[in-house]
Amino acid sequence: MYLILRGQHLVASRRNPLLCCYRASPENKTFVIKNMTPGEYKYQQDLQKQLSSCPNLRTVVDGLPGPELFIYPFLQTDCGPVILHPGKYIGNGLRGNQMWRSPESGARSIQGTPLNIFSFGIVPIYVVLKEMGFCVTDEELAADDSWRHLKCHISFFVDEDGLNSILQWTGLENPFFERIMDPTGSFEKEGEN
């Protein structure tokens, strides 16, 4: 399916990187068009194909690889009232922060399977233990050495081969490469104490 768009409406945009969301209505059908983070098109397309049979997910119906655009069906559903119990929703206390982000995400590096595994790993830990494994206070996050959470992430999830893979994935030219390297100098090798 290829859409010729008449009358695009900008719904949302983010400038760095430039990400936009459009609503288009050709032939009395409504679609949402989103551009991808540069370089993510193929990965996202493969992921969308795997999920396309899931009835509870809105997946892509078409795409344009040149400008890296995905086209989704427009869904407007009234799900009825939602009961939010005090302290049990995002608006009060349960906010994500950089502790939930993978080293790749924190370094603004390429997103891919390692990131998905990392993110998936954190959620079950939180659900099973009912506590956040990397929890720190807001004051600690604002501290001069706030990047110390990388040491916790790296030491908990990564062996030497995994660290080398993260560094290769991040790329030497990435300004966060050294940031990822910094905490590794304080690690002890297995068997040393």
PDB file of C-alpha atoms in Angstrom:
ATOM      1  CA  MET A   1       0.000   0.000   0.000  1.00  0.00           C
ATOM      2  CA  TYR A   2       1.415   3.384  -0.949  1.00  0.00           C
ATOM      3  CA  LEU A   3      -0.316   6.512   0.286  1.00  0.00           C
ATOM      4  CA  ILE A   4      -0.382   9.844  -1.447  1.00  0.00           C
ATOM      5  CA  LEU A   5      -0.995  12.275   1.361  1.00  0.00           C
ATOM      6  CA  ARG A   6      -3.295  15.244   1.127  1.00  0.00           C
ATOM      7  CA  GLY A   7      -3.421  17.551   4.104  1.00  0.00           C
ATOM      8  CA  GLN A   8      -0.897  16.362   6.665  1.00  0.00           C
ATOM      9  CA  HIS A   9      -1.405  17.506  10.232  1.00  0.00           C
ATOM     10  CA  LEU A  10       1.593  17.649  12.544  1.00  0.00           C
ATOM     11  CA  VAL A  11       0.511  15.959  15.761  1.00  0.00           C
ATOM     12  CA  ALA A  12       3.812  15.927  17.689  1.00  0.00           C
ATOM     13  CA  SER A  13       7.466  16.570  17.052  1.00  0.00           C
ATOM     14  CA  ARG A  14      10.835  16.219  18.729  1.00  0.00           C
ATOM     15  CA  ARG A  15      13.774  18.184  17.378  1.00  0.00           C
ATOM     16  CA  ASN A  16      16.891  16.284  18.464  1.00  0.00           C
ATOM     17  CA  PRO A  17      16.831  13.970  16.612  1.00  0.00           C
ATOM     18  CA  LEU A  18      13.997  15.328  14.503  1.00  0.00           C
ATOM     19  CA  LEU A  19      11.054  12.992  15.111  1.00  0.00           C
ATOM     20  CA  CYS A  20       7.555  13.895  13.952  1.00  0.00           C
ATOM     21  CA  CYS A  21       4.131  12.324  14.055  1.00  0.00           C
ATOM     22  CA  TYR A  22       1.561  13.172  11.367  1.00  0.00           C
ATOM     23  CA  ARG A  23      -2.090  12.367  10.879  1.00  0.00           C
ATOM     24  CA  ALA A  24      -3.254  11.840   7.297  1.00  0.00           C
ATOM     25  CA  SER A  25      -6.689  11.056   5.890  1.00  0.00           C
ATOM     26  CA  PRO A  26      -6.598   9.861   2.267  1.00  0.00           C
ATOM     27  CA  GLU A  27      -9.825   8.407   0.838  1.00  0.00           C
ATOM     28  CA  ASN A  28     -11.728   8.862   4.125  1.00  0.00           C
ATOM     29  CA  LYS A  29      -9.321   6.598   6.029  1.00  0.00           C
ATOM     30  CA  THR A  30      -7.149   7.968   8.819  1.00  0.00           C
ATOM     31  CA  PHE A  31      -3.524   7.011   9.399  1.00  0.00           C
ATOM     32  CA  VAL A  32      -0.703   8.062  11.696  1.00  0.00           C
ATOM     33  CA  ILE A  33       2.698   8.586  10.090  1.00  0.00           C
ATOM     34  CA  LYS A  34       5.840   8.584  12.214  1.00  0.00           C
ATOM     35  CA  ASN A  35       9.411   9.027  11.150  1.00  0.00           C
ATOM     36  CA  MET A  36      12.024   6.806  12.748  1.00  0.00           C
ATOM     37  CA  THR A  37      15.274   7.636  14.481  1.00  0.00           C
ATOM     38  CA  PRO A  38      17.825   7.758  11.637  1.00  0.00           C
ATOM     39  CA  GLY A  39      19.303   4.307  11.014  1.00  0.00           C
ATOM     40  CA  GLU A  40      16.573   2.446  12.933  1.00  0.00           C
ATOM     41  CA  TYR A  41      14.223   1.720  10.016  1.00  0.00           C
ATOM     42  CA  LYS A  42      15.319  -1.857   9.224  1.00  0.00           C
ATOM     43  CA  TYR A  43      15.476  -2.927  12.867  1.00  0.00           C
ATOM     44  CA  GLN A  44      12.039  -1.450  13.615  1.00  0.00           C
ATOM     45  CA  GLN A  45      10.570  -2.945  10.424  1.00  0.00           C
ATOM     46  CA  ASP A  46      11.766  -6.439  11.388  1.00  0.00           C
ATOM     47  CA  LEU A  47      10.399  -6.000  14.904  1.00  0.00           C
ATOM     48  CA  GLN A  48       7.033  -4.777  13.590  1.00  0.00           C
ATOM     49  CA  LYS A  49       6.735  -7.814  11.273  1.00  0.00           C
ATOM     50  CA  GLN A  50       7.210 -10.173  14.213  1.00  0.00           C
ATOM     51  CA  LEU A  51       4.476  -8.401  16.187  1.00  0.00           C
ATOM     52  CA  SER A  52       1.991  -7.835  13.353  1.00  0.00           C
ATOM     53  CA  SER A  53      -0.161 -10.837  14.296  1.00  0.00           C
ATOM     54  CA  CYS A  54      -0.737  -9.572  17.855  1.00  0.00           C
ATOM     55  CA  PRO A  55      -4.328  -8.273  18.000  1.00  0.00           C
ATOM     56  CA  ASN A  56      -3.688  -5.940  20.953  1.00  0.00           C
ATOM     57  CA  LEU A  57      -0.832  -4.020  19.333  1.00  0.00           C
ATOM     58  CA  ARG A  58      -0.996  -1.314  16.717  1.00  0.00           C
ATOM     59  CA  THR A  59       1.611  -2.303  14.172  1.00  0.00           C
ATOM     60  CA  VAL A  60       2.786  -0.695  10.982  1.00  0.00           C
ATOM     61  CA  VAL A  61       0.686  -1.191   7.823  1.00  0.00           C
ATOM     62  CA  ASP A  62       3.178   0.372   5.424  1.00  0.00           C
ATOM     63  CA  GLY A  63       6.467   2.187   5.344  1.00  0.00           C
ATOM     64  CA  LEU A  64       8.685   4.376   3.232  1.00  0.00           C
ATOM     65  CA  PRO A  65      12.357   3.424   3.649  1.00  0.00           C
ATOM     66  CA  GLY A  66      13.786   6.530   1.930  1.00  0.00           C
ATOM     67  CA  PRO A  67      12.499   9.093   4.414  1.00  0.00           C
ATOM     68  CA  GLU A  68      12.251   6.346   7.108  1.00  0.00           C
ATOM     69  CA  LEU A  69       8.508   6.726   7.715  1.00  0.00           C
ATOM     70  CA  PHE A  70       6.128   4.174   9.208  1.00  0.00           C
ATOM     71  CA  ILE A  71       2.396   4.297   8.549  1.00  0.00           C
ATOM     72  CA  TYR A  72       0.027   3.025  11.229  1.00  0.00           C
ATOM     73  CA  PRO A  73      -3.757   2.757  11.316  1.00  0.00           C
ATOM     74  CA  PHE A  74      -5.332   5.551  13.341  1.00  0.00           C
ATOM     75  CA  LEU A  75      -6.996   4.119  16.431  1.00  0.00           C
ATOM     76  CA  GLN A  76      -9.453   6.164  18.396  1.00  0.00           C
ATOM     77  CA  THR A  77     -11.067   4.119  21.117  1.00  0.00           C
ATOM     78  CA  ASP A  78     -12.865   5.120  24.256  1.00  0.00           C
ATOM     79  CA  CYS A  79     -11.727   2.556  26.802  1.00  0.00           C
ATOM     80  CA  GLY A  80     -14.015   3.964  29.474  1.00  0.00           C
ATOM     81  CA  PRO A  81     -12.933   5.239  32.882  1.00  0.00           C
ATOM     82  CA  VAL A  82      -9.629   4.209  34.375  1.00  0.00           C
ATOM     83  CA  ILE A  83      -9.379   3.890  38.131  1.00  0.00           C
ATOM     84  CA  LEU A  84      -6.025   5.122  39.386  1.00  0.00           C
ATOM     85  CA  HIS A  85      -5.345   4.229  42.988  1.00  0.00           C
ATOM     86  CA  PRO A  86      -3.203   6.715  44.959  1.00  0.00           C
ATOM     87  CA  GLY A  87       0.521   6.043  44.583  1.00  0.00           C
ATOM     88  CA  LYS A  88       0.055   3.340  41.946  1.00  0.00           C
ATOM     89  CA  TYR A  89       0.352   5.297  38.740  1.00  0.00           C
ATOM     90  CA  ILE A  90       2.950   7.273  36.823  1.00  0.00           C
ATOM     91  CA  GLY A  91       1.673  10.643  38.043  1.00  0.00           C
ATOM     92  CA  ASN A  92       2.719   9.957  41.623  1.00  0.00           C
ATOM     93  CA  GLY A  93       6.095   8.583  42.582  1.00  0.00           C
ATOM     94  CA  LEU A  94       6.581   5.813  40.018  1.00  0.00           C
ATOM     95  CA  ARG A  95       8.501   7.815  37.453  1.00  0.00           C
ATOM     96  CA  GLY A  96      11.168   6.348  35.250  1.00  0.00           C
ATOM     97  CA  ASN A  97      14.648   7.839  35.378  1.00  0.00           C
ATOM     98  CA  GLN A  98      18.082   7.139  33.937  1.00  0.00           C
ATOM     99  CA  MET A  99      18.413   4.068  36.173  1.00  0.00           C
ATOM    100  CA  TRP A 100      15.879   2.315  33.929  1.00  0.00           C
ATOM    101  CA  ARG A 101      17.861   3.102  30.793  1.00  0.00           C
ATOM    102  CA  SER A 102      20.449   0.821  29.286  1.00  0.00           C
ATOM    103  CA  PRO A 103      24.045   1.961  28.742  1.00  0.00           C
ATOM    104  CA  GLU A 104      23.310   2.188  24.997  1.00  0.00           C
ATOM    105  CA  SER A 105      20.302   4.393  25.565  1.00  0.00           C
ATOM    106  CA  GLY A 106      22.169   6.605  28.012  1.00  0.00           C
ATOM    107  CA  ALA A 107      24.921   7.017  25.442  1.00  0.00           C
ATOM    108  CA  ARG A 108      22.403   7.824  22.712  1.00  0.00           C
ATOM    109  CA  SER A 109      23.810   4.896  20.779  1.00  0.00           C
ATOM    110  CA  ILE A 110      22.168   2.519  18.313  1.00  0.00           C
ATOM    111  CA  GLN A 111      19.176   0.691  19.789  1.00  0.00           C
ATOM    112  CA  GLY A 112      18.849  -3.010  19.131  1.00  0.00           C
ATOM    113  CA  THR A 113      18.543  -6.484  20.623  1.00  0.00           C
ATOM    114  CA  PRO A 114      20.983  -5.874  23.522  1.00  0.00           C
ATOM    115  CA  LEU A 115      18.887  -2.885  24.596  1.00  0.00           C
ATOM    116  CA  ASN A 116      15.644  -4.867  24.380  1.00  0.00           C
ATOM    117  CA  ILE A 117      17.106  -7.669  26.494  1.00  0.00           C
ATOM    118  CA  PHE A 118      18.397  -5.169  29.061  1.00  0.00           C
ATOM    119  CA  SER A 119      15.051  -3.388  29.283  1.00  0.00           C
ATOM    120  CA  PHE A 120      13.148  -6.655  29.464  1.00  0.00           C
ATOM    121  CA  GLY A 121      15.504  -7.861  32.210  1.00  0.00           C
ATOM    122  CA  ILE A 122      14.868  -4.855  34.437  1.00  0.00           C
ATOM    123  CA  VAL A 123      11.072  -5.124  34.325  1.00  0.00           C
ATOM    124  CA  PRO A 124      10.799  -8.739  35.628  1.00  0.00           C
ATOM    125  CA  ILE A 125      13.308  -7.927  38.369  1.00  0.00           C
ATOM    126  CA  TYR A 126      11.058  -5.048  39.422  1.00  0.00           C
ATOM    127  CA  VAL A 127       7.864  -7.147  39.177  1.00  0.00           C
ATOM    128  CA  VAL A 128       9.210 -10.184  41.063  1.00  0.00           C
ATOM    129  CA  LEU A 129      11.134  -8.352  43.800  1.00  0.00           C
ATOM    130  CA  LYS A 130       8.743  -5.377  43.989  1.00  0.00           C
ATOM    131  CA  GLU A 131      11.748  -3.088  44.195  1.00  0.00           C
ATOM    132  CA  MET A 132      13.917  -1.352  41.673  1.00  0.00           C
ATOM    133  CA  GLY A 133      17.336  -2.961  41.568  1.00  0.00           C
ATOM    134  CA  PHE A 134      19.085   0.273  40.620  1.00  0.00           C
ATOM    135  CA  CYS A 135      17.112   2.607  42.867  1.00  0.00           C
ATOM    136  CA  VAL A 136      18.753   5.862  43.922  1.00  0.00           C
ATOM    137  CA  THR A 137      17.333   9.110  45.262  1.00  0.00           C
ATOM    138  CA  ASP A 138      16.819  12.242  43.175  1.00  0.00           C
ATOM    139  CA  GLU A 139      19.724  13.851  45.052  1.00  0.00           C
ATOM    140  CA  GLU A 140      22.027  10.984  44.071  1.00  0.00           C
ATOM    141  CA  LEU A 141      20.942  11.311  40.441  1.00  0.00           C
ATOM    142  CA  ALA A 142      21.846  15.013  40.497  1.00  0.00           C
ATOM    143  CA  ALA A 143      25.261  14.407  42.131  1.00  0.00           C
ATOM    144  CA  ASP A 144      28.520  15.216  40.348  1.00  0.00           C
ATOM    145  CA  ASP A 145      29.253  11.488  40.029  1.00  0.00           C
ATOM    146  CA  SER A 146      25.729  10.576  38.883  1.00  0.00           C
ATOM    147  CA  TRP A 147      27.149   8.444  36.078  1.00  0.00           C
ATOM    148  CA  ARG A 148      28.190   5.889  38.707  1.00  0.00           C
ATOM    149  CA  HIS A 149      24.973   4.008  37.897  1.00  0.00           C
ATOM    150  CA  LEU A 150      26.790   2.751  34.790  1.00  0.00           C
ATOM    151  CA  LYS A 151      29.133   0.772  37.041  1.00  0.00           C
ATOM    152  CA  CYS A 152      26.130  -0.932  38.597  1.00  0.00           C
ATOM    153  CA  HIS A 153      24.563  -1.661  35.194  1.00  0.00           C
ATOM    154  CA  ILE A 154      27.771  -2.933  33.657  1.00  0.00           C
ATOM    155  CA  SER A 155      28.845  -5.060  36.630  1.00  0.00           C
ATOM    156  CA  PHE A 156      25.390  -6.591  37.017  1.00  0.00           C
ATOM    157  CA  PHE A 157      24.621  -7.451  33.398  1.00  0.00           C
ATOM    158  CA  VAL A 158      27.894  -7.580  31.487  1.00  0.00           C
ATOM    159  CA  ASP A 159      30.860  -9.911  31.327  1.00  0.00           C
ATOM    160  CA  GLU A 160      34.078  -8.987  29.490  1.00  0.00           C
ATOM    161  CA  ASP A 161      32.766 -10.106  26.079  1.00  0.00           C
ATOM    162  CA  GLY A 162      29.526  -8.229  26.686  1.00  0.00           C
ATOM    163  CA  LEU A 163      31.400  -5.067  27.644  1.00  0.00           C
ATOM    164  CA  ASN A 164      33.466  -5.269  24.476  1.00  0.00           C
ATOM    165  CA  SER A 165      30.228  -5.674  22.496  1.00  0.00           C
ATOM    166  CA  ILE A 166      28.660  -2.614  24.164  1.00  0.00           C
ATOM    167  CA  LEU A 167      31.785  -0.573  23.422  1.00  0.00           C
ATOM    168  CA  GLN A 168      31.821  -1.724  19.802  1.00  0.00           C
ATOM    169  CA  TRP A 169      28.083  -1.014  19.518  1.00  0.00           C
ATOM    170  CA  THR A 170      28.514   2.467  21.024  1.00  0.00           C
ATOM    171  CA  GLY A 171      31.448   3.301  18.770  1.00  0.00           C
ATOM    172  CA  LEU A 172      34.755   4.980  19.578  1.00  0.00           C
ATOM    173  CA  GLU A 173      33.610   8.292  18.060  1.00  0.00           C
ATOM    174  CA  ASN A 174      30.605   8.468  20.428  1.00  0.00           C
ATOM    175  CA  PRO A 175      31.253  11.027  23.197  1.00  0.00           C
ATOM    176  CA  PHE A 176      29.885   8.556  25.749  1.00  0.00           C
ATOM    177  CA  PHE A 177      32.444   5.852  24.875  1.00  0.00           C
ATOM    178  CA  GLU A 178      34.875   7.038  27.574  1.00  0.00           C
ATOM    179  CA  ARG A 179      32.002   7.406  30.036  1.00  0.00           C
ATOM    180  CA  ILE A 180      31.257   3.697  29.635  1.00  0.00           C
ATOM    181  CA  MET A 181      34.954   2.836  29.976  1.00  0.00           C
ATOM    182  CA  ASP A 182      35.534   4.895  33.159  1.00  0.00           C
ATOM    183  CA  PRO A 183      33.966   2.568  35.757  1.00  0.00           C
ATOM    184  CA  THR A 184      35.549  -0.591  34.349  1.00  0.00           C
ATOM    185  CA  GLY A 185      38.988   0.270  35.774  1.00  0.00           C
ATOM    186  CA  SER A 186      37.718  -0.409  39.292  1.00  0.00           C
ATOM    187  CA  PHE A 187      36.386  -3.911  38.576  1.00  0.00           C
ATOM    188  CA  GLU A 188      38.096  -6.925  40.099  1.00  0.00           C
ATOM    189  CA  LYS A 189      38.636  -9.999  37.979  1.00  0.00           C
ATOM    190  CA  GLU A 190      36.794 -13.137  39.025  1.00  0.00           C
ATOM    191  CA  GLY A 191      38.680 -14.906  41.775  1.00  0.00           C
ATOM    192  CA  GLU A 192      40.461 -11.717  42.942  1.00  0.00           C
ATOM    193  CA  ASN A 193      39.523 -10.273  46.333  1.00  0.00           C
TER     194      ASN A 193
END
